[in-house]
Amino acid sequence: MSRKHAGILRQTFTHTRRFQEMVTILIRFGFTDYLTMMRLDRRFRFIRRLIARDGHSPPENTPREQLIRMALEELGPTFIKLGQLLSNRPDIIPPALLRELTRLQDSVPPVPFHQIADTISREFGRPCREVFAHLEAEPLASASIAQVHQARLPSGMQVAVKVQRPDIWDTMSIDLDILSALAHLVERYMPESRYFQPVELVREFSLRLQEEIDFRHECHNITRFHDMFPDTSRVRIPQVFTDYSTRRVLTMEYMPGHKLNAVLRGEAPRVDREAAARSITRLMLEQIFLHGFFHADPHPGNIMVGQDGRIGFLDFGLVGELRPRDTRYLTSVLVGTVHKDAAQLSEALLRITGAADRVLRENIEDDVYDIVERYVDLEMNEIQTDQLFNELIMVIINQGLTVPSSLLLFTKTLLLLDGLIRSLAPNLNPIQLFEPFVREYLVKRIGFDYLKRETLASGRDLAELARRWPRDTRELIELVKHGRLRMHFHVEGLEPVRATLDLVSYRLVFGLLLASVIISSAVVIHAGIPPLWHGIPVFGIFGFLGAGFVSIGYIGVLMVKFLRRLYRK
């Protein structure tokens, strides 16, 4: 590493206690090997001391994946969010670690109430008591970036106010600087890590984090969900009060009910858990396949059940968006999964990845058929959805293809939904719940409205083609008439033939030149052209000697090639 880069790293690390805290936590959870692989022990004396004292006895009887999750939780908000980002990447994270990352607990002790009131006052430019008629001091929830308090507007409306933690971005900026420096070290000293591009991953994470702490993005997402579900008889989306919302404060309608994490703890015995599981599944599938815009973090803390059984969604900071083309392909993935249809699954994966190479297509088809063959005789309740989808992701990765981000987020969301359903109603299998929706969705796809819409779209395309046809035909005729029409062909598979022809032509030219030298030398000797040596022309002698040496060398090369081929056989 250059001295300049090393200096930047040393300045980044040693100017903050935060780096020392991070190293201490990593060593305590048994990750000394990562520190030594990045050669940090050679750069910092305090790391060598810590390793010598505590670095040889990682916690016993605890899986390494669980230790990673526990370390991320103790490292704080930035690393919890990093773990949540990595949980969206089944293409680079092993399944066992992926399951642990989905269990990350984004719950931290609340900050003192006066700091929350100060934040509100700064955001609105007047005292907190003038903004809200009443603000509860005890928070409803406390997470890494913000905490939520119940409040009352001057109009009397009960609301939930999400307030960003004081100086949270300053803290996260320090962590991001350290992460960026560590990512460069990882890429340099751990070459196998370059597959998932640590530096680019940290850059992407930084951009996403900046977006998440700007509550205006979440406000926009909630508005879109309201437009998607105008019928509130099945689902509740909190209303946003934009006059009481800023970049760091988000004021929403207060929705009474039971969060699913409370239901899972048995604190809401009257909730029909099976009915809730069915409703949540239906609503999530509608978001993905009907609207192409979905809540991408459906864990128990972000979903609630009202007294009337309606499902309410909370925290819209992380959402997924699909283009119509992606939705069609992912529909085929789901249909192929439900029906255990290897042909449809293969075709869907091929379309998603855009694999055009014939060998790649055949390899993907073979791998998918092998996977489906293992599941075809199983009952629906015996199929592990998370394992099945991870295997499909690995099919793409093993062929050296890039997994599209749409498929990654779709897979992660379905896996979260799978775990949620199994926790709420263990007797239900997610794929069994997917099947009625798939059947209904396919009927709609071939229904009158769908056919009418597709026919109109095709009609517009045909009308545009008919409009442009005369002009395009006239331009083509003009090009032919003036001799300016050019056609380019590219024929595949000619490289081996071209290489063989080049080799033959080189040998032919070499043989002709050698023959010319021999004939010329013979003519010179026969004519007795001076200078002479013992009565023999010198040029003739040199010509024959040169031709002889070259011929012997060429024969030697041919013999070596022949023996190599013989040895290989």
Coordinates of C-alpha atoms in Angstrom, one line a residue:
M1 CA 0.0 0.0 0.0
S2 CA 1.3 3.5 -0.8
R3 CA 2.5 5.7 2.0
K4 CA -0.2 8.2 1.1
H5 CA -2.9 5.6 1.5
A6 CA -1.4 4.3 4.7
G7 CA -1.4 7.9 6.1
I8 CA -5.0 8.4 5.2
L9 CA -5.9 5.1 7.0
R10 CA -3.8 6.1 10.1
Q11 CA -5.5 9.5 10.3
T12 CA -9.0 8.0 9.8
F13 CA -8.4 5.4 12.6
T14 CA -6.3 7.1 15.2
H15 CA -8.2 10.4 15.4
T16 CA -11.3 8.7 16.9
R17 CA -12.0 6.5 19.9
R18 CA -14.7 4.9 17.8
F19 CA -12.1 2.8 15.9
Q20 CA -10.7 1.5 19.2
E21 CA -14.3 0.6 20.3
M22 CA -14.9 -1.3 17.1
V23 CA -11.7 -3.3 17.3
T24 CA -12.4 -4.2 21.0
I25 CA -15.8 -5.5 20.1
L26 CA -14.5 -7.5 17.1
I27 CA -11.8 -9.1 19.3
R28 CA -14.3 -9.9 22.1
F29 CA -16.5 -11.8 19.6
G30 CA -13.6 -13.7 18.2
F31 CA -12.9 -12.0 14.9
T32 CA -9.1 -11.6 15.5
D33 CA -8.4 -13.4 12.2
Y34 CA -10.1 -10.6 10.2
L35 CA -7.9 -8.0 11.9
T36 CA -4.7 -9.9 11.2
M37 CA -5.8 -10.7 7.6
M38 CA -6.2 -6.9 7.0
R39 CA -2.8 -6.5 8.8
L40 CA -4.1 -4.0 11.2
D41 CA -2.1 -5.6 14.0
R42 CA 1.0 -4.5 12.2
R43 CA -0.1 -0.9 11.9
F44 CA -1.5 -0.3 15.4
R45 CA 0.2 -1.2 18.7
F46 CA -3.0 -1.1 20.7
I47 CA -4.4 -3.9 18.5
R48 CA -1.4 -6.1 19.1
R49 CA -1.9 -5.6 22.8
L50 CA -5.6 -6.4 22.7
I51 CA -5.0 -9.5 20.6
A52 CA -2.2 -10.7 22.9
R53 CA -4.6 -10.3 25.9
D54 CA -8.0 -11.3 24.6
G55 CA -7.6 -12.5 21.0
H56 CA -7.2 -16.2 21.2
S57 CA -10.5 -17.4 22.9
P58 CA -13.6 -16.7 20.9
P59 CA -16.9 -17.5 22.7
E60 CA -17.5 -21.2 22.8
N61 CA -20.5 -23.2 21.6
T62 CA -21.8 -20.2 19.5
P63 CA -22.1 -20.4 15.7
R64 CA -19.9 -17.9 13.9
E65 CA -22.9 -16.5 12.1
Q66 CA -24.6 -15.7 15.4
L67 CA -21.4 -14.0 16.6
I68 CA -21.4 -11.8 13.5
R69 CA -25.0 -10.8 14.2
M70 CA -24.3 -10.1 17.9
A71 CA -21.2 -8.1 17.0
L72 CA -23.2 -5.9 14.5
E73 CA -25.8 -5.2 17.1
E74 CA -23.2 -4.1 19.7
L75 CA -21.3 -2.0 17.1
G76 CA -24.4 0.2 16.8
P77 CA -26.8 1.8 14.4
T78 CA -24.6 2.0 11.3
F79 CA -23.6 -1.6 11.5
I80 CA -27.2 -2.8 12.2
K81 CA -28.2 -1.0 9.0
L82 CA -25.2 -2.5 7.2
G83 CA -26.3 -6.0 8.3
Q84 CA -29.8 -5.2 7.0
L85 CA -28.4 -4.2 3.7
L86 CA -26.3 -7.4 3.5
S87 CA -29.4 -9.4 4.2
N88 CA -30.7 -8.2 0.8
R89 CA -27.7 -10.0 -0.9
P90 CA -28.2 -13.7 -1.0
D91 CA -25.8 -13.7 -4.0
I92 CA -22.8 -12.9 -1.7
I93 CA -23.9 -14.0 1.8
P94 CA -24.1 -17.7 2.7
P95 CA -27.6 -18.9 3.7
A96 CA -26.8 -19.5 7.4
L97 CA -25.5 -16.0 7.8
L98 CA -28.4 -14.6 5.8
R99 CA -30.8 -16.1 8.3
E100 CA -29.0 -14.5 11.2
L101 CA -28.9 -11.1 9.5
T102 CA -32.6 -11.1 9.1
R103 CA -32.9 -11.4 12.9
L104 CA -30.9 -8.2 13.6
Q105 CA -32.7 -6.3 16.3
D106 CA -32.9 -2.6 15.5
S107 CA -33.9 -1.7 19.0
V108 CA -31.8 0.6 21.2
P109 CA -32.4 2.6 24.5
P110 CA -34.3 5.9 23.9
V111 CA -32.6 9.2 24.1
P112 CA -33.7 11.7 26.8
F113 CA -37.0 13.4 26.1
H114 CA -35.5 16.9 26.3
Q115 CA -33.3 16.1 23.3
I116 CA -36.3 15.0 21.3
A117 CA -38.1 18.2 22.2
D118 CA -35.0 20.3 21.2
T119 CA -34.9 18.5 17.8
I120 CA -38.5 19.4 17.1
S121 CA -38.0 23.0 18.2
R122 CA -35.0 23.4 15.8
E123 CA -36.8 21.8 12.9
F124 CA -39.9 24.0 13.2
G125 CA -38.2 27.2 14.5
R126 CA -40.5 27.5 17.6
P127 CA -40.9 25.7 20.9
C128 CA -42.1 22.1 20.8
R129 CA -45.2 23.0 22.9
E130 CA -46.3 25.4 20.1
V131 CA -46.0 22.7 17.5
F132 CA -47.9 19.9 19.3
A133 CA -50.6 20.4 21.8
H134 CA -49.2 17.4 23.7
L135 CA -46.2 15.1 23.2
E136 CA -45.8 11.9 25.3
A137 CA -42.4 11.7 27.0
E138 CA -42.3 7.9 26.9
P139 CA -41.6 6.7 23.3
L140 CA -43.7 4.1 21.6
A141 CA -40.6 2.6 19.9
S142 CA -36.9 3.4 19.8
A143 CA -34.7 2.3 16.9
S144 CA -31.2 3.1 15.7
I145 CA -32.1 6.2 13.6
A146 CA -35.2 7.5 15.3
Q147 CA -37.8 7.0 18.0
V148 CA -41.5 7.4 17.9
H149 CA -43.7 9.4 20.4
Q150 CA -47.4 9.7 20.6
A151 CA -48.7 13.3 20.3
R152 CA -51.8 15.4 19.8
L153 CA -52.1 18.1 17.2
P154 CA -53.7 21.5 18.0
S155 CA -56.7 20.2 16.1
G156 CA -57.1 17.3 18.6
M157 CA -55.9 14.6 16.2
Q158 CA -53.9 11.8 17.8
V159 CA -50.6 11.3 15.9
A160 CA -47.3 9.3 16.0
V161 CA -44.2 11.5 15.7
K162 CA -41.0 10.0 14.4
V163 CA -38.1 12.0 15.5
Q164 CA -34.5 11.5 14.4
R165 CA -31.9 10.9 17.1
P166 CA -29.7 14.0 17.7
D167 CA -26.4 14.0 15.8
I168 CA -27.1 10.6 14.4
W169 CA -25.5 11.5 11.0
D170 CA -22.3 12.7 12.7
T171 CA -21.9 9.4 14.4
M172 CA -22.7 7.5 11.2
S173 CA -20.3 9.6 9.1
I174 CA -17.4 8.5 11.4
D175 CA -18.4 4.9 11.0
L176 CA -18.7 5.2 7.3
D177 CA -15.2 6.8 7.1
I178 CA -13.8 3.8 9.0
L179 CA -15.8 1.3 6.9
S180 CA -14.5 2.9 3.7
A181 CA -10.9 2.6 4.9
L182 CA -11.4 -1.0 6.0
A183 CA -13.0 -1.9 2.7
H184 CA -9.8 -0.8 0.9
L185 CA -7.8 -3.0 3.2
V186 CA -10.1 -5.9 2.6
E187 CA -9.8 -5.6 -1.1
R188 CA -6.0 -5.3 -0.9
Y189 CA -5.3 -8.2 1.5
M190 CA -8.2 -10.5 0.9
P191 CA -8.4 -11.0 -2.9
E192 CA -11.3 -13.4 -2.7
S193 CA -13.4 -10.5 -1.4
R194 CA -13.2 -8.6 -4.7
Y195 CA -16.1 -10.7 -6.0
F196 CA -18.5 -8.7 -3.9
Q197 CA -16.6 -5.4 -4.3
P198 CA -16.3 -4.1 -0.6
V199 CA -15.5 -0.5 -1.6
E200 CA -18.4 -0.2 -3.9
L201 CA -20.6 -1.9 -1.3
V202 CA -19.7 0.7 1.3
R203 CA -20.3 3.5 -1.2
E204 CA -23.8 2.1 -2.0
F205 CA -24.5 1.7 1.7
S206 CA -23.6 5.3 2.4
L207 CA -25.9 6.6 -0.3
R208 CA -28.8 4.4 1.0
L209 CA -28.2 5.6 4.5
Q210 CA -28.3 9.2 3.5
E211 CA -31.6 8.6 1.8
E212 CA -33.0 6.7 4.8
I213 CA -32.3 9.5 7.3
D214 CA -34.2 12.0 5.1
F215 CA -37.8 11.4 6.2
R216 CA -39.1 13.2 3.1
H217 CA -38.4 10.0 1.1
E218 CA -40.5 8.0 3.6
C219 CA -43.2 10.6 3.3
H220 CA -43.3 10.1 -0.5
N221 CA -43.4 6.3 -0.1
I222 CA -46.4 6.5 2.3
T223 CA -48.3 8.7 -0.2
R224 CA -47.7 6.1 -3.0
F225 CA -49.1 3.3 -0.7
H226 CA -52.2 5.4 -0.1
D227 CA -52.7 5.7 -3.8
M228 CA -52.3 1.9 -4.2
F229 CA -54.8 1.0 -1.5
P230 CA -57.7 3.5 -1.6
D231 CA -60.0 0.8 -0.1
T232 CA -59.2 0.9 3.6
S233 CA -61.5 -2.0 4.5
R234 CA -58.5 -4.5 4.4
V235 CA -55.4 -2.5 5.1
R236 CA -54.4 0.6 7.0
I237 CA -51.7 3.0 5.8
P238 CA -51.0 5.9 8.2
Q239 CA -51.9 9.3 6.9
V240 CA -49.0 11.8 6.8
F241 CA -49.3 15.3 8.0
T242 CA -46.9 17.2 5.8
D243 CA -47.3 20.5 7.7
Y244 CA -45.9 18.8 10.7
S245 CA -43.1 16.9 8.9
T246 CA -39.6 17.9 7.9
R247 CA -36.3 16.2 7.0
R248 CA -35.9 15.0 10.5
V249 CA -39.4 14.8 11.8
L250 CA -42.3 12.7 10.4
T251 CA -45.8 13.1 11.8
M252 CA -48.3 10.3 10.9
E253 CA -51.7 9.2 12.0
Y254 CA -51.7 7.2 15.2
M255 CA -53.0 3.7 14.5
P256 CA -54.0 1.7 17.6
G257 CA -53.5 -2.1 17.5
H258 CA -51.1 -4.9 18.2
K259 CA -47.7 -5.1 16.5
L260 CA -46.9 -8.6 15.3
N261 CA -43.9 -8.9 17.7
A262 CA -46.4 -8.5 20.6
V263 CA -48.7 -11.1 19.0
L264 CA -45.8 -13.5 18.7
R265 CA -45.0 -13.0 22.4
G266 CA -48.6 -14.0 23.2
E267 CA -49.6 -10.5 24.4
A268 CA -52.7 -10.4 22.1
P269 CA -54.5 -13.7 22.5
R270 CA -57.6 -12.5 20.7
V271 CA -55.8 -11.9 17.4
D272 CA -56.6 -14.6 14.9
R273 CA -53.1 -15.5 13.9
E274 CA -54.0 -17.6 10.9
A275 CA -56.3 -15.0 9.4
A276 CA -53.6 -12.4 10.0
A277 CA -51.0 -14.6 8.1
R278 CA -53.4 -15.0 5.2
S279 CA -54.2 -11.3 5.0
I280 CA -50.5 -10.2 5.2
T281 CA -49.5 -12.7 2.5
R282 CA -52.3 -11.5 0.2
L283 CA -51.4 -7.8 0.7
M284 CA -47.7 -8.3 0.2
L285 CA -48.3 -10.3 -3.1
E286 CA -50.6 -7.6 -4.3
Q287 CA -47.9 -5.0 -3.7
I288 CA -45.3 -6.9 -5.6
F289 CA -47.2 -8.3 -8.5
L290 CA -50.1 -5.9 -9.0
H291 CA -48.4 -2.6 -8.2
G292 CA -44.7 -3.3 -8.6
F293 CA -44.0 -1.2 -5.4
F294 CA -43.7 -3.0 -2.1
H295 CA -42.8 -2.8 1.5
A296 CA -39.3 -4.5 1.6
D297 CA -38.9 -4.9 5.3
P298 CA -42.0 -6.9 6.5
H299 CA -40.7 -8.0 9.9
P300 CA -43.0 -8.3 13.0
G301 CA -42.1 -4.8 14.2
N302 CA -43.3 -3.1 11.0
I303 CA -46.8 -4.8 10.8
M304 CA -49.7 -4.5 13.1
V305 CA -53.2 -6.0 13.5
G306 CA -56.0 -3.6 14.4
Q307 CA -58.9 -4.4 16.7
D308 CA -61.1 -5.0 13.6
G309 CA -58.6 -7.4 12.1
R310 CA -57.2 -4.9 9.5
I311 CA -53.5 -5.1 8.7
G312 CA -51.5 -2.0 9.2
F313 CA -48.0 -1.3 7.7
L314 CA -45.4 0.8 9.5
D315 CA -42.0 2.2 8.6
F316 CA -41.8 2.8 4.9
G317 CA -38.1 3.7 4.7
L318 CA -37.1 0.5 2.8
V319 CA -39.3 -0.2 -0.3
G320 CA -38.8 -2.1 -3.5
E321 CA -39.8 -1.1 -7.0
L322 CA -40.2 -3.3 -10.1
R323 CA -40.6 -2.5 -13.7
P324 CA -43.5 -4.2 -15.6
R325 CA -41.0 -6.5 -17.3
D326 CA -39.5 -7.5 -14.0
T327 CA -42.9 -8.2 -12.6
R328 CA -43.8 -10.5 -15.5
Y329 CA -40.5 -12.5 -15.0
L330 CA -40.9 -12.7 -11.2
T331 CA -44.5 -13.9 -11.7
S332 CA -43.2 -16.7 -13.8
V333 CA -40.7 -17.6 -11.0
L334 CA -43.5 -17.7 -8.5
V335 CA -45.8 -19.7 -10.8
G336 CA -43.0 -22.1 -11.6
T337 CA -42.3 -22.5 -7.8
V338 CA -45.9 -23.2 -6.9
H339 CA -46.5 -25.7 -9.7
K340 CA -43.0 -27.2 -9.4
D341 CA -42.6 -26.5 -13.1
A342 CA -38.9 -26.7 -14.0
A343 CA -39.3 -25.5 -17.6
Q344 CA -41.1 -22.3 -16.5
L345 CA -38.6 -21.7 -13.7
S346 CA -35.7 -22.1 -16.1
E347 CA -37.2 -19.8 -18.7
A348 CA -38.0 -17.1 -16.1
L349 CA -34.4 -17.2 -14.7
L350 CA -33.0 -17.0 -18.3
R351 CA -35.1 -14.0 -19.0
I352 CA -34.3 -12.2 -15.7
T353 CA -30.5 -12.7 -16.3
G354 CA -30.6 -12.1 -20.0
A355 CA -28.5 -15.1 -20.6
A356 CA -28.2 -15.6 -24.4
D357 CA -25.2 -18.0 -24.7
R358 CA -26.5 -21.5 -25.6
V359 CA -24.2 -23.3 -23.2
L360 CA -25.2 -21.0 -20.3
R361 CA -28.9 -21.6 -21.1
E362 CA -28.4 -25.4 -21.1
N363 CA -26.4 -25.3 -17.8
I364 CA -29.1 -23.2 -16.1
E365 CA -31.9 -25.5 -17.4
D366 CA -30.0 -28.6 -16.1
D367 CA -29.4 -27.0 -12.7
V368 CA -33.0 -26.0 -12.3
Y369 CA -34.3 -29.4 -13.3
D370 CA -32.0 -31.0 -10.7
I371 CA -33.4 -28.7 -8.0
V372 CA -37.1 -29.2 -9.0
E373 CA -36.4 -33.0 -9.1
R374 CA -35.6 -32.9 -5.4
Y375 CA -38.8 -31.1 -4.5
V376 CA -41.3 -32.6 -6.9
D377 CA -42.3 -35.5 -4.6
L378 CA -42.6 -33.4 -1.5
E379 CA -45.8 -32.1 -0.1
M380 CA -46.3 -28.3 0.0
N381 CA -45.8 -28.2 3.8
E382 CA -42.4 -30.0 3.5
I383 CA -40.9 -27.4 1.1
Q384 CA -38.5 -24.9 2.7
T385 CA -39.1 -21.8 0.7
D386 CA -35.9 -20.0 1.9
Q387 CA -33.8 -23.0 0.8
L388 CA -35.5 -23.3 -2.5
F389 CA -35.0 -19.6 -3.4
N390 CA -31.4 -19.6 -2.2
E391 CA -30.7 -22.6 -4.5
L392 CA -32.2 -20.7 -7.5
I393 CA -30.0 -17.7 -6.7
M394 CA -27.0 -20.0 -6.6
V395 CA -27.8 -21.4 -10.0
I396 CA -27.3 -17.9 -11.4
I397 CA -24.2 -17.2 -9.4
N398 CA -22.5 -20.5 -10.3
Q399 CA -22.8 -19.6 -14.0
G400 CA -20.9 -16.4 -13.4
L401 CA -23.9 -14.2 -14.1
T402 CA -25.0 -11.1 -12.2
V403 CA -28.1 -11.4 -10.1
P404 CA -30.4 -8.4 -10.8
S405 CA -31.2 -6.2 -7.8
S406 CA -34.9 -6.7 -8.5
L407 CA -34.5 -10.4 -7.9
L408 CA -32.4 -9.9 -4.8
L409 CA -34.9 -7.6 -3.1
F410 CA -37.8 -9.8 -4.2
T411 CA -36.1 -12.9 -2.8
K412 CA -35.3 -11.2 0.5
T413 CA -38.8 -9.9 0.9
L414 CA -40.3 -13.3 0.2
L415 CA -37.9 -14.9 2.7
L416 CA -39.0 -12.4 5.4
L417 CA -42.6 -13.1 4.6
D418 CA -41.9 -16.8 4.7
G419 CA -40.5 -16.5 8.2
L420 CA -43.3 -14.3 9.4
I421 CA -46.0 -16.7 8.2
R422 CA -44.3 -19.7 9.8
S423 CA -44.0 -17.8 13.1
L424 CA -47.6 -16.6 13.1
A425 CA -49.2 -19.8 11.9
P426 CA -46.8 -22.8 12.0
N427 CA -49.4 -25.1 10.4
L428 CA -49.5 -22.9 7.2
N429 CA -47.0 -23.2 4.4
P430 CA -46.2 -20.0 2.5
I431 CA -46.3 -21.7 -0.9
Q432 CA -49.8 -23.0 -0.1
L433 CA -50.8 -19.4 0.6
F434 CA -49.2 -18.2 -2.6
E435 CA -51.1 -20.7 -4.8
P436 CA -54.6 -19.0 -4.6
F437 CA -53.2 -15.6 -5.5
V438 CA -51.2 -17.1 -8.4
R439 CA -54.3 -18.8 -9.8
E440 CA -56.4 -15.6 -9.5
Y441 CA -53.6 -13.4 -10.9
L442 CA -53.2 -15.7 -13.9
V443 CA -57.0 -15.5 -14.6
K444 CA -56.7 -11.7 -14.5
R445 CA -53.8 -11.8 -16.9
I446 CA -55.9 -13.6 -19.5
G447 CA -59.1 -11.7 -18.6
F448 CA -60.9 -9.1 -20.7
D449 CA -59.4 -6.0 -19.2
Y450 CA -55.9 -7.4 -19.6
L451 CA -56.5 -8.5 -23.2
K452 CA -58.1 -5.1 -24.0
R453 CA -55.1 -3.2 -22.5
E454 CA -52.6 -5.4 -24.4
T455 CA -54.6 -5.2 -27.6
L456 CA -54.6 -1.4 -27.4
A457 CA -50.9 -1.3 -26.8
S458 CA -50.3 -3.6 -29.8
G459 CA -52.7 -1.5 -31.9
R460 CA -50.7 1.7 -31.0
D461 CA -47.5 -0.1 -32.1
L462 CA -49.0 -1.2 -35.4
A463 CA -50.4 2.2 -36.1
E464 CA -46.9 3.7 -35.5
L465 CA -45.4 1.1 -37.8
A466 CA -47.9 1.8 -40.5
R467 CA -47.3 5.6 -40.2
R468 CA -43.5 5.2 -40.5
W469 CA -43.6 2.5 -43.2
P470 CA -43.8 4.7 -46.3
R471 CA -41.0 7.0 -45.1
D472 CA -38.7 4.1 -44.1
T473 CA -39.4 2.4 -47.5
R474 CA -38.6 5.6 -49.4
E475 CA -35.3 6.0 -47.5
L476 CA -34.3 2.4 -48.2
I477 CA -35.0 2.8 -52.0
E478 CA -32.9 6.0 -52.0
L479 CA -29.9 4.2 -50.4
V480 CA -30.1 1.4 -52.9
K481 CA -30.5 3.8 -55.8
H482 CA -27.3 5.8 -54.9
G483 CA -25.3 2.7 -53.9
R484 CA -25.0 3.7 -50.3
L485 CA -26.7 0.6 -48.8
R486 CA -24.2 -1.3 -46.6
M487 CA -24.8 -4.6 -44.9
H488 CA -22.6 -5.9 -42.0
F489 CA -22.3 -9.6 -41.2
H490 CA -20.7 -11.3 -38.3
V491 CA -20.3 -15.0 -38.5
E492 CA -19.7 -16.9 -35.2
G493 CA -17.2 -19.7 -35.0
L494 CA -14.6 -18.6 -37.6
E495 CA -11.8 -17.9 -35.2
P496 CA -10.5 -21.5 -35.0
V497 CA -10.6 -21.8 -38.8
R498 CA -8.8 -18.4 -39.2
A499 CA -6.1 -19.5 -36.8
T500 CA -5.6 -22.8 -38.7
L501 CA -5.4 -20.9 -42.1
D502 CA -2.9 -18.4 -40.6
L503 CA -0.7 -21.3 -39.3
V504 CA -0.8 -23.1 -42.7
S505 CA 0.1 -19.9 -44.6
Y506 CA 3.0 -19.1 -42.2
R507 CA 4.4 -22.6 -42.8
L508 CA 4.0 -22.3 -46.5
V509 CA 5.7 -18.9 -46.7
F510 CA 8.5 -20.3 -44.5
G511 CA 9.0 -23.3 -46.7
L512 CA 9.1 -21.2 -49.9
L513 CA 11.7 -18.8 -48.4
L514 CA 13.8 -21.8 -47.3
A515 CA 13.6 -23.4 -50.7
S516 CA 14.6 -20.1 -52.3
V517 CA 17.7 -19.8 -50.1
I518 CA 18.8 -23.4 -51.0
I519 CA 18.2 -22.9 -54.7
S520 CA 20.0 -19.5 -54.7
S521 CA 23.0 -21.0 -52.9
A522 CA 23.2 -23.9 -55.4
V523 CA 23.2 -21.4 -58.3
V524 CA 25.9 -19.3 -56.7
I525 CA 28.1 -22.4 -56.2
H526 CA 27.5 -23.7 -59.6
A527 CA 28.4 -20.3 -61.2
G528 CA 31.6 -19.9 -59.0
I529 CA 30.7 -16.4 -58.0
P530 CA 33.5 -14.8 -55.9
P531 CA 34.7 -14.4 -53.2
L532 CA 35.9 -18.0 -53.0
W533 CA 37.1 -20.2 -50.1
H534 CA 39.1 -23.2 -51.3
G535 CA 37.5 -22.7 -54.7
I536 CA 34.0 -22.6 -53.3
P537 CA 31.8 -19.4 -53.3
V538 CA 31.5 -18.1 -49.7
F539 CA 27.9 -16.9 -50.2
G540 CA 26.9 -20.4 -51.3
I541 CA 28.5 -21.9 -48.2
F542 CA 26.7 -19.5 -45.8
G543 CA 23.4 -20.0 -47.7
F544 CA 23.6 -23.8 -47.3
L545 CA 24.7 -23.6 -43.6
G546 CA 21.9 -21.2 -42.7
A547 CA 19.3 -23.3 -44.5
G548 CA 20.6 -26.4 -42.7
F549 CA 20.5 -24.9 -39.2
V550 CA 17.0 -23.5 -39.8
S551 CA 15.8 -26.8 -41.1
I552 CA 17.2 -28.7 -38.1
G553 CA 15.6 -26.2 -35.7
Y554 CA 12.3 -26.5 -37.4
I555 CA 12.4 -30.3 -37.4
G556 CA 13.2 -30.1 -33.6
V557 CA 10.2 -27.9 -33.0
L558 CA 7.9 -30.3 -34.9
M559 CA 9.4 -33.3 -32.9
V560 CA 8.7 -31.6 -29.5
K561 CA 5.1 -30.8 -30.5
F562 CA 4.7 -34.4 -31.7
L563 CA 6.1 -35.9 -28.4
R564 CA 3.8 -33.6 -26.3
R565 CA 0.7 -34.7 -28.2
L566 CA 1.9 -38.3 -27.7
Y567 CA 2.4 -37.8 -24.0
R568 CA -1.0 -36.2 -23.5
K569 CA -2.6 -39.3 -25.1

